[in-house]
Amino acid sequence: MSNEYSSIRLKQQQERVTDTLETNIRGYISLHSLAKADHIKQISSLSKSLATKEGYISSTENHLQQLPKALFTLQNVIQLLENTISTIAKTSSQIQSDLDTV
């Protein structure tokens, strides 16, 4: 009877150990799945952030490429303003001269 009792106790202990192992494994798998999902979200977020930054860089590069054209246009505007000021000065001088003769 003692052997039979020991055998039953041993079997019960084995079942408890098996149940504990199964529970631990399920818990590990569950935690692993959650961590994996979190990592996927983080990677997705980082990917979006990188795409946004690449967009900013591309936009900045485009603006930099347009700077020489803008500078050339600005130089033309400055030249036109200088010519206009010169013309106004000449006209003003001519009007003053005409007024002096009258």
Short mmCIF file of C-alpha atoms in Angstrom, two decimals:
data_model
loop_
_atom_site.label_atom_id
_atom_site.label_comp_id
_atom_site.label_asym_id
_atom_site.label_seq_id
_atom_site.Cartn_x
_atom_site.Cartn_y
_atom_site.Cartn_z
CA MET A 1 0.00 0.00 0.00
CA SER A 2 2.90 2.25 0.71
CA ASN A 3 4.22 1.80 -2.83
CA GLU A 4 0.79 2.48 -4.26
CA TYR A 5 0.46 5.63 -2.13
CA SER A 6 3.94 6.79 -3.17
CA SER A 7 3.10 6.13 -6.81
CA ILE A 8 -0.11 8.19 -6.54
CA ARG A 9 1.75 11.05 -4.77
CA LEU A 10 4.48 10.96 -7.39
CA LYS A 11 1.91 11.06 -10.17
CA GLN A 12 0.15 14.02 -8.53
CA GLN A 13 3.44 15.86 -8.17
CA GLN A 14 4.25 15.20 -11.82
CA GLU A 15 0.83 16.56 -12.84
CA ARG A 16 1.36 19.71 -10.73
CA VAL A 17 4.82 20.23 -12.22
CA THR A 18 3.42 19.70 -15.72
CA ASP A 19 0.55 22.12 -15.03
CA THR A 20 2.99 24.71 -13.65
CA LEU A 21 5.27 24.32 -16.66
CA GLU A 22 2.34 24.64 -19.06
CA THR A 23 1.12 27.77 -17.24
CA ASN A 24 4.61 29.28 -17.27
CA ILE A 25 5.04 28.49 -20.97
CA ARG A 26 1.64 30.03 -21.80
CA GLY A 27 2.59 33.11 -19.78
CA TYR A 28 5.93 33.37 -21.55
CA ILE A 29 4.29 33.04 -24.97
CA SER A 30 1.72 35.67 -24.03
CA LEU A 31 4.39 38.10 -22.80
CA HIS A 32 6.50 37.41 -25.87
CA SER A 33 3.53 38.14 -28.14
CA LEU A 34 2.83 41.42 -26.33
CA ALA A 35 6.49 42.44 -26.54
CA LYS A 36 6.59 41.54 -30.23
CA ALA A 37 3.46 43.62 -30.90
CA ASP A 38 4.98 46.55 -28.98
CA HIS A 39 8.20 46.28 -30.99
CA ILE A 40 6.22 46.26 -34.23
CA LYS A 41 4.42 49.45 -33.12
CA GLN A 42 7.74 51.08 -32.21
CA ILE A 43 9.29 50.13 -35.55
CA SER A 44 6.24 51.48 -37.39
CA SER A 45 6.43 54.74 -35.45
CA LEU A 46 10.16 55.08 -36.10
CA SER A 47 9.60 54.34 -39.78
CA LYS A 48 6.96 57.10 -40.02
CA SER A 49 9.25 59.51 -38.19
CA LEU A 50 12.11 58.68 -40.54
CA ALA A 51 9.89 59.19 -43.59
CA THR A 52 8.82 62.58 -42.22
CA LYS A 53 12.42 63.59 -41.62
CA GLU A 54 13.39 62.42 -45.10
CA GLY A 55 10.54 64.57 -46.44
CA TYR A 56 11.89 67.58 -44.55
CA ILE A 57 15.38 66.94 -45.91
CA SER A 58 14.06 66.62 -49.46
CA SER A 59 12.05 69.83 -49.09
CA THR A 60 15.08 71.65 -47.70
CA GLU A 61 17.23 70.38 -50.57
CA ASN A 62 14.66 71.69 -53.06
CA HIS A 63 14.66 75.09 -51.38
CA LEU A 64 18.44 75.18 -51.43
CA GLN A 65 18.44 74.37 -55.14
CA GLN A 66 16.07 77.30 -55.75
CA LEU A 67 18.26 79.78 -53.86
CA PRO A 68 20.59 80.66 -56.80
CA LYS A 69 17.57 81.47 -59.00
CA ALA A 70 16.03 83.58 -56.22
CA LEU A 71 19.34 85.39 -55.71
CA PHE A 72 19.60 86.10 -59.44
CA THR A 73 16.04 87.48 -59.44
CA LEU A 74 16.83 89.61 -56.41
CA GLN A 75 19.93 90.99 -58.12
CA ASN A 76 17.77 91.91 -61.16
CA VAL A 77 15.24 93.67 -58.92
CA ILE A 78 18.05 95.61 -57.20
CA GLN A 79 19.43 96.63 -60.61
CA LEU A 80 15.97 97.81 -61.73
CA LEU A 81 15.57 99.81 -58.53
CA GLU A 82 19.00 101.42 -59.01
CA ASN A 83 18.07 102.32 -62.61
CA THR A 84 14.73 103.75 -61.47
CA ILE A 85 16.42 105.83 -58.76
CA SER A 86 18.96 107.08 -61.30
CA THR A 87 16.17 108.01 -63.74
CA ILE A 88 14.24 109.80 -61.00
CA ALA A 89 17.39 111.72 -60.00
CA LYS A 90 18.06 112.76 -63.62
CA THR A 91 14.43 113.77 -64.14
CA SER A 92 14.42 115.71 -60.88
CA SER A 93 17.65 117.46 -61.89
CA GLN A 94 16.19 118.29 -65.32
CA ILE A 95 12.99 119.67 -63.73
CA GLN A 96 15.05 121.77 -61.31
CA SER A 97 17.13 123.06 -64.20
CA ASP A 98 14.00 123.93 -66.19
CA LEU A 99 12.56 125.71 -63.17
CA ASP A 100 15.76 127.68 -62.72
CA THR A 101 15.63 128.86 -66.34
CA VAL A 102 12.05 130.01 -66.11
#
